[in-house]
PDB file of C-alpha atoms in Angstrom:
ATOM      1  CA  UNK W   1       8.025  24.330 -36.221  1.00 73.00           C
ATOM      2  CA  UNK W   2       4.869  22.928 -37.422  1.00 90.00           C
ATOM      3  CA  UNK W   3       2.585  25.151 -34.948  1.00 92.00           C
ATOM      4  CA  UNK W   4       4.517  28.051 -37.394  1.00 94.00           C
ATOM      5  CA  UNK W   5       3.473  27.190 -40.377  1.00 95.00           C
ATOM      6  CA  UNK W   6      -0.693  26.528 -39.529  1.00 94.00           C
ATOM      7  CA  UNK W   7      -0.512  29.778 -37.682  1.00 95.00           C
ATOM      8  CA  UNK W   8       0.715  31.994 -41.371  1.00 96.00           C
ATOM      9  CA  UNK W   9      -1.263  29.312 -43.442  1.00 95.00           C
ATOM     10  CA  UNK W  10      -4.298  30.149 -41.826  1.00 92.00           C
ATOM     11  CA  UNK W  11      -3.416  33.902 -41.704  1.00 94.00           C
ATOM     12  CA  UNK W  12      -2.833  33.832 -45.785  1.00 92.00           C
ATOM     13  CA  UNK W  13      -6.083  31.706 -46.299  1.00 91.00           C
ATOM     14  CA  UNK W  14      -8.073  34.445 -44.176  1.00 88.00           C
ATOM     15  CA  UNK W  15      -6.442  37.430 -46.284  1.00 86.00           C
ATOM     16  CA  UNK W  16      -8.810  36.661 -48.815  1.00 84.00           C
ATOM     17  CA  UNK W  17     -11.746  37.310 -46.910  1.00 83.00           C
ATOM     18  CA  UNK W  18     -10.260  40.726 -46.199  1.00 84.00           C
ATOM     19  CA  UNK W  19      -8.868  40.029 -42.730  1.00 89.00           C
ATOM     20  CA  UNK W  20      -6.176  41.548 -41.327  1.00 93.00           C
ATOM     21  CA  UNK W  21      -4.035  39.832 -38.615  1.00 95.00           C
ATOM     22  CA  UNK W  22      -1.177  41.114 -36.211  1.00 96.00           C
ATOM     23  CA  UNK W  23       1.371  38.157 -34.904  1.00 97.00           C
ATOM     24  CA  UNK W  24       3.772  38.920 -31.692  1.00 97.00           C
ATOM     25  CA  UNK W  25       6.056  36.500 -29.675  1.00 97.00           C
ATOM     26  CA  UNK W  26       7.818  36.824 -26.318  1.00 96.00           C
ATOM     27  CA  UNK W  27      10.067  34.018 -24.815  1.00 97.00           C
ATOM     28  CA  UNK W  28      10.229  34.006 -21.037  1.00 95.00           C
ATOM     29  CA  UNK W  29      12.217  31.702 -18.447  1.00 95.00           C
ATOM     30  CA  UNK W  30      11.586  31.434 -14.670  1.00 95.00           C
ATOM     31  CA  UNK W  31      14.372  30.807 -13.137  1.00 94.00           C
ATOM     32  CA  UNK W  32      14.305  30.131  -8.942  1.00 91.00           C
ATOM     33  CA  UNK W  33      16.882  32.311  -7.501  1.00 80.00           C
ATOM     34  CA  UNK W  34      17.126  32.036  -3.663  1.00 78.00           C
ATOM     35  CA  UNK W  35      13.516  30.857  -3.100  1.00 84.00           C
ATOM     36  CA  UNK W  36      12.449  33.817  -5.642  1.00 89.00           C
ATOM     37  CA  UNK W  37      10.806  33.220  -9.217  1.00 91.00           C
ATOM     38  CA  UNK W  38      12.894  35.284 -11.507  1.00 92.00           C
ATOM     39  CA  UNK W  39      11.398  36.366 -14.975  1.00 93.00           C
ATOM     40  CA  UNK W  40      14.049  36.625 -17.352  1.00 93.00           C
ATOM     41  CA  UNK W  41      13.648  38.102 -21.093  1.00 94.00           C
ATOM     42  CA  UNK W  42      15.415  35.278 -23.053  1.00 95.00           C
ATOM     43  CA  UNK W  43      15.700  36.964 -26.717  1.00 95.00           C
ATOM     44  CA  UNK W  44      17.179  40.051 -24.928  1.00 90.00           C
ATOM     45  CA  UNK W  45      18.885  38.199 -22.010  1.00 74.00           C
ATOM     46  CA  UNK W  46      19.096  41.480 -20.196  1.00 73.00           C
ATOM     47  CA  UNK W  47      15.815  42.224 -18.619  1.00 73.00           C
ATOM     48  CA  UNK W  48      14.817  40.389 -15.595  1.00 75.00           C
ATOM     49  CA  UNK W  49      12.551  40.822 -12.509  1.00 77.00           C
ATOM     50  CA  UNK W  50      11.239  38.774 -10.025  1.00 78.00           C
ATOM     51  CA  UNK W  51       7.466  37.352  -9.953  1.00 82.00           C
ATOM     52  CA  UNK W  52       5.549  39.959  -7.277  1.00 76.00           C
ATOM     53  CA  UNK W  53       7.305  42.741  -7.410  1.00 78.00           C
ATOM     54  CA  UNK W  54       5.918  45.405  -8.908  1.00 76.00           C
ATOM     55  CA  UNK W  55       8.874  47.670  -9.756  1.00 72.00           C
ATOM     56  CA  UNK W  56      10.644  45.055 -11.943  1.00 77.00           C
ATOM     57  CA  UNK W  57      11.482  45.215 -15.474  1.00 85.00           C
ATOM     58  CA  UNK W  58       9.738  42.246 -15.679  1.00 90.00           C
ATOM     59  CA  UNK W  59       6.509  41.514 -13.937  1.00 89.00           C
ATOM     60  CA  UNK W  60       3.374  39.172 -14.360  1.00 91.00           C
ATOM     61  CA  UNK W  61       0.270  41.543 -13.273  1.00 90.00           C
ATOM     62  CA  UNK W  62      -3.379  40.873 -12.459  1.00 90.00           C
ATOM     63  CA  UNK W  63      -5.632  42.000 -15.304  1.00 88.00           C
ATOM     64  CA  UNK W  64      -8.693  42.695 -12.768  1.00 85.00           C
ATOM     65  CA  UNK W  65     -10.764  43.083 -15.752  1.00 85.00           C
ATOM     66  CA  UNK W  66     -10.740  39.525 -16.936  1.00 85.00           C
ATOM     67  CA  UNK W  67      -9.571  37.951 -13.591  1.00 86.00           C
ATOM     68  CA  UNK W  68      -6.252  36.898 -15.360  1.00 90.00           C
ATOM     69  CA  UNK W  69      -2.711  37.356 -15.348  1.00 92.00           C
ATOM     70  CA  UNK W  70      -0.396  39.656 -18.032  1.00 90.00           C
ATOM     71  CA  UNK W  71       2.952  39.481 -18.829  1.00 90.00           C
ATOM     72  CA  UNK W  72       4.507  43.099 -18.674  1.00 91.00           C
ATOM     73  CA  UNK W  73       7.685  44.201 -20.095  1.00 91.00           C
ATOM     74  CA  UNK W  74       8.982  41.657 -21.728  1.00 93.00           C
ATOM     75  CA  UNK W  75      10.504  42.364 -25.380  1.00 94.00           C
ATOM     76  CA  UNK W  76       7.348  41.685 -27.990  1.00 96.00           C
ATOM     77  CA  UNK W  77       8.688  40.848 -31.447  1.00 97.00           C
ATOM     78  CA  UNK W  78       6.196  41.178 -34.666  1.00 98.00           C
ATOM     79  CA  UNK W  79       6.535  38.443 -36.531  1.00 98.00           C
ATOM     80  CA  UNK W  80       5.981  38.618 -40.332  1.00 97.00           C
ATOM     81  CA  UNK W  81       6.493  34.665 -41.264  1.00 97.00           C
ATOM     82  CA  UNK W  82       7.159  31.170 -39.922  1.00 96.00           C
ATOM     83  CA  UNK W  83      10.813  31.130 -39.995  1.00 97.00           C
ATOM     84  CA  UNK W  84      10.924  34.941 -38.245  1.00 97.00           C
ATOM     85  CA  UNK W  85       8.636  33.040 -35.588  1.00 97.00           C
ATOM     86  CA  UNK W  86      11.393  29.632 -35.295  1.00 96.00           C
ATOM     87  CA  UNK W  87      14.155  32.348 -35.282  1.00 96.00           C
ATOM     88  CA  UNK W  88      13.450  33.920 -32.076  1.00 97.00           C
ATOM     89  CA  UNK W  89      12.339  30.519 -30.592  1.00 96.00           C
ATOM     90  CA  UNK W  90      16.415  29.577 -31.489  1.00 95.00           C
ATOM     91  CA  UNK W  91      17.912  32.509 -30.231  1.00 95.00           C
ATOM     92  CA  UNK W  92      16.093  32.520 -26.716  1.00 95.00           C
ATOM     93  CA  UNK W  93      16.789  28.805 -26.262  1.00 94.00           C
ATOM     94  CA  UNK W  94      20.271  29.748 -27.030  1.00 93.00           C
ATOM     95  CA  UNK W  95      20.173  31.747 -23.537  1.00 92.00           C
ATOM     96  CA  UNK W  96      18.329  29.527 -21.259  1.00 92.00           C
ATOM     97  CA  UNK W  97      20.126  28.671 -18.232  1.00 90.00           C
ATOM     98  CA  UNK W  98      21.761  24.922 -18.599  1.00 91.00           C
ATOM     99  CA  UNK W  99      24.211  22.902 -16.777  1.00 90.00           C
ATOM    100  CA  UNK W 100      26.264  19.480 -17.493  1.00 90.00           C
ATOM    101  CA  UNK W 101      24.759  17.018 -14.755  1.00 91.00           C
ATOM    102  CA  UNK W 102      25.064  13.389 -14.688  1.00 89.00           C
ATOM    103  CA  UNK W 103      22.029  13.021 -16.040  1.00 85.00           C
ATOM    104  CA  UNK W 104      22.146  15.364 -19.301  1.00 84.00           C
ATOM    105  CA  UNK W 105      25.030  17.121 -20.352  1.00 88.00           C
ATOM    106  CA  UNK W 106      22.442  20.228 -21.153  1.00 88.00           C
ATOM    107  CA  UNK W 107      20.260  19.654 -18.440  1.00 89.00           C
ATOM    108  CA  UNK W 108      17.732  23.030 -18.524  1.00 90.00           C
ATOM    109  CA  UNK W 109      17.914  24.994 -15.517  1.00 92.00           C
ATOM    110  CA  UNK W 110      14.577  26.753 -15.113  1.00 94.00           C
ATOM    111  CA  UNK W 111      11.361  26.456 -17.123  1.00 96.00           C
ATOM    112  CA  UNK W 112      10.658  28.647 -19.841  1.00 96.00           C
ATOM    113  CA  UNK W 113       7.541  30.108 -22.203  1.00 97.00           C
ATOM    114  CA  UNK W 114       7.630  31.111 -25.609  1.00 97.00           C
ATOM    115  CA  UNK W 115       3.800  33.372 -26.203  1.00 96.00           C
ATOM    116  CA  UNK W 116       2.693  33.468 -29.730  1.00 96.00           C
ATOM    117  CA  UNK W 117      -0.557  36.164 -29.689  1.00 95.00           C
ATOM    118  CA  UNK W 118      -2.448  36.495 -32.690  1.00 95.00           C
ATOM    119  CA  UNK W 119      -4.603  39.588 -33.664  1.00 95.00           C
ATOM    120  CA  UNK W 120      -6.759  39.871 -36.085  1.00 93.00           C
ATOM    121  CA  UNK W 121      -9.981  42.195 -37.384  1.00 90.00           C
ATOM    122  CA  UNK W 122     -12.545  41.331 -39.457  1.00 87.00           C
ATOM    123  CA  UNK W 123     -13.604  44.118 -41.800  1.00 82.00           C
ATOM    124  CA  UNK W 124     -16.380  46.717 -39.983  1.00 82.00           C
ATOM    125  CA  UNK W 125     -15.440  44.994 -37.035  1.00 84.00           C
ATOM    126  CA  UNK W 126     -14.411  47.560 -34.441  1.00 84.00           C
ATOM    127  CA  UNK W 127     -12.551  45.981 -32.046  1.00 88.00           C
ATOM    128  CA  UNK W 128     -10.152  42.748 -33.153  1.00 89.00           C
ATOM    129  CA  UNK W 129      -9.891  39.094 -31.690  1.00 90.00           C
ATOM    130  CA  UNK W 130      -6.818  37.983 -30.167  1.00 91.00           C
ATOM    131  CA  UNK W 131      -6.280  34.171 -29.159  1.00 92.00           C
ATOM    132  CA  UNK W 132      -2.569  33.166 -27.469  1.00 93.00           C
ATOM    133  CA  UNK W 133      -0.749  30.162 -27.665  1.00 95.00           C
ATOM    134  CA  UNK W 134       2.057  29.629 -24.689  1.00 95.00           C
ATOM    135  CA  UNK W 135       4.696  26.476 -25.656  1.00 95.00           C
ATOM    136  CA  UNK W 136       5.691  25.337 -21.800  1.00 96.00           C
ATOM    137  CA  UNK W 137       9.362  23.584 -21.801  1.00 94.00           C
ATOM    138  CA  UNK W 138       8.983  22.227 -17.935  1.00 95.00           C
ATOM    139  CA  UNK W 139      12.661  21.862 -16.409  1.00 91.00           C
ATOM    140  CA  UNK W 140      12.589  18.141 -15.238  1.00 85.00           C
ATOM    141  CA  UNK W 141      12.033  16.840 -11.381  1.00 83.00           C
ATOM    142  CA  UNK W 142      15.535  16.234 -10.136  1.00 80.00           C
ATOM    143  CA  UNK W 143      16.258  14.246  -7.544  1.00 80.00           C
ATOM    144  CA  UNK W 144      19.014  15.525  -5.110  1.00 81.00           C
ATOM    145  CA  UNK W 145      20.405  12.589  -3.815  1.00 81.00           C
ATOM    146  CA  UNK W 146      20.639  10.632  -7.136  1.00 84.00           C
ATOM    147  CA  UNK W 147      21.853  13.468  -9.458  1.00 87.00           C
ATOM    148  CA  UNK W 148      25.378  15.407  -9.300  1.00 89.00           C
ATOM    149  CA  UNK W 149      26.284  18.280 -11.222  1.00 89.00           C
ATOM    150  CA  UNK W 150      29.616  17.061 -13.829  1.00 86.00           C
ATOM    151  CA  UNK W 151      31.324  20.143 -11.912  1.00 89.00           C
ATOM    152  CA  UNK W 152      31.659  19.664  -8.013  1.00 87.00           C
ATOM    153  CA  UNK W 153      32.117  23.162  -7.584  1.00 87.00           C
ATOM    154  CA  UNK W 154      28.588  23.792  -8.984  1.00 87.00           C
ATOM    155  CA  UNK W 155      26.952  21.066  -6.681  1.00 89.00           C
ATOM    156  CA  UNK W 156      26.024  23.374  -4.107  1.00 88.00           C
ATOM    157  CA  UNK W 157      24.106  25.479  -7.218  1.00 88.00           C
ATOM    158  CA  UNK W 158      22.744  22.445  -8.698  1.00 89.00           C
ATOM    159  CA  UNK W 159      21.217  21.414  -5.724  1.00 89.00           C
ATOM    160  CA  UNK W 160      19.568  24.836  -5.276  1.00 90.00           C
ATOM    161  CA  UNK W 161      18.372  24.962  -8.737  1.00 89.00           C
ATOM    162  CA  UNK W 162      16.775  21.316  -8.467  1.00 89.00           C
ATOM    163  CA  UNK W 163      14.783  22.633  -5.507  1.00 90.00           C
ATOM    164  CA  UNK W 164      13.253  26.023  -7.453  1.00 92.00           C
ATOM    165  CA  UNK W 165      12.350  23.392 -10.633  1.00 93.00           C
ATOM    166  CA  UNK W 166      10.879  21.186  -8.316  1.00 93.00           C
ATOM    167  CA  UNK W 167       8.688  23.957  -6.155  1.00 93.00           C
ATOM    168  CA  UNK W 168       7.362  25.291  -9.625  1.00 95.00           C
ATOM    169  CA  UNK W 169       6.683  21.624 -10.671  1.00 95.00           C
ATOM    170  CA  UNK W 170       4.939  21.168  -7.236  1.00 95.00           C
ATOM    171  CA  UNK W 171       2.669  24.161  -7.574  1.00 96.00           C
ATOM    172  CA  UNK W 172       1.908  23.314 -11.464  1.00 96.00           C
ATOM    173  CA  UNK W 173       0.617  19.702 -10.526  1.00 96.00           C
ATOM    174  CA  UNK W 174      -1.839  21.126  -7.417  1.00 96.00           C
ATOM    175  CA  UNK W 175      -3.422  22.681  -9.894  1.00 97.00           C
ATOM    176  CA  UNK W 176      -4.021  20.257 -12.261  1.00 96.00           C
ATOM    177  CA  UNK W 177      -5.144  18.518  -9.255  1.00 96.00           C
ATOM    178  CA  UNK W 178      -7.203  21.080  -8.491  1.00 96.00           C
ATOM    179  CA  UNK W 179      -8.867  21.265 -12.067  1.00 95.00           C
ATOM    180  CA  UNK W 180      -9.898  17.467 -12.056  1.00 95.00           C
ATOM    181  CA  UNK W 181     -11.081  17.783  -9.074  1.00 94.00           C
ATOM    182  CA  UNK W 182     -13.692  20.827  -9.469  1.00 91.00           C
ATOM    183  CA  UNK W 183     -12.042  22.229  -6.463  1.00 88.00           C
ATOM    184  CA  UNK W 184     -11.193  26.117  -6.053  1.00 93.00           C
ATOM    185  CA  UNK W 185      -7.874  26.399  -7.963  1.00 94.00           C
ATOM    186  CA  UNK W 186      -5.155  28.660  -6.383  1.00 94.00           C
ATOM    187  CA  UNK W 187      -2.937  29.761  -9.333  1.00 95.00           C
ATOM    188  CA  UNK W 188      -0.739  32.089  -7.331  1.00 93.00           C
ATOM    189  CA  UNK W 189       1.575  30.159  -6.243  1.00 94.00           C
ATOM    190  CA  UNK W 190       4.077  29.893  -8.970  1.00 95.00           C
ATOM    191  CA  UNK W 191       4.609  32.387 -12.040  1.00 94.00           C
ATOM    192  CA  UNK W 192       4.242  29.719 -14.082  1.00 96.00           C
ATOM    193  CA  UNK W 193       0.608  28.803 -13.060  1.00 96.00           C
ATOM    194  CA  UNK W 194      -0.189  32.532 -13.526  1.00 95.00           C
ATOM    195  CA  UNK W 195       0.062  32.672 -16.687  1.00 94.00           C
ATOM    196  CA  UNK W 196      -1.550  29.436 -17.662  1.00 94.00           C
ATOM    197  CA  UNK W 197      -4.583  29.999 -15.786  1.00 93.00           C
ATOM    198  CA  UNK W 198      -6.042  31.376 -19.229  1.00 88.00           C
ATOM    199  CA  UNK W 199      -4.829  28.745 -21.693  1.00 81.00           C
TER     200      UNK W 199
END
């Protein structure tokens, strides 16, 4: 992973200078379950919640401070190199929900978001910088006519699935709409646009 390697390249170039840096990852899918977005931890593939409730494992909150939207626990992993970084990004996508369809034998299920957050603090600074990078694999726009899952028991699921990619895909594209056109942008209708609104 290229992105890897210029993050830890530029951390070992600022050492020098006497900088000190703190990398994390988390790798999140959102998976439409009955009409609900469903936040599932994909490195730990046991902690899941559902996008606006509060009580979950799993939630995306509203930092009122900064008028943005947080990611709340979700496994963090410190990473201490490139290939500890490409490691986690292999085992999540090793849990990401797939399914054999006529149209891709692996065809993703859900769209998911790997979070790379970088810290770091300047000597006699007192308070340290922190930029994030979010890596968006978009489940494709299925069609529900001209598809069919390779399974005929699962069609019913397929179909179901297709509909929760496409509402996400729907709500993601408004606001890029929304963006061009200078209009007021209304990220709350998907998880996913929640936590892009900052990037």
């Amino acid at each position: 992973l290229q992105v890897a390697n210029r993050i830890f390249d530029y951390i070992r170039h600022r050492a020098t200078a006497g900088e000190s840096y703190l990398v994390q990852a988390c790798f999140c899918e959102i998976y439409v379950h009955e009409k609900r977005e469903e936040l599932i931890d994909l490195v730990t593939s046991d902690r899941r919640g559902f996008v606006g409730e509060e009580t979950s494992p799993i939630r995306i909150r509203e930092n009122v401070a900064d008028n943005n939207w947080v990611l709340e626990g979700i496994s963090m992993w410190t990473i201490a190199n490139p290939e500890e970084l490409v490691a986690l990004l292999r085992k999540g996508q090793t849990n990401q929900t797939t399914m054999a369809t006529t149209r891709n034998n692996n065809s993703s299920r859900s769209h998911s978001l790997f979070q790379i957050t970088v810290e770091g603090q300047r000597v006699g600074e007192k308070k340290p910088r922190q930029g994030k990078l979010l890596l968006v694999d978009l489940g494709g726009s299925e069609s529900l006519k001209t598809v069919k899952a390779h399974d005929a028991e699962k069609e019913e699921l397929r179909q179901k699935q297709a509909i929760g990619i496409n509402s996400v895909l729907t709500a993601l594209g408004t606001v890029v709409t929304q963006l061009n056109r200078h209009a007021n942008v209304n990220y709350r209708e998907s998880g996913l646009t929640k936590l892009l609104k900052d990037c």
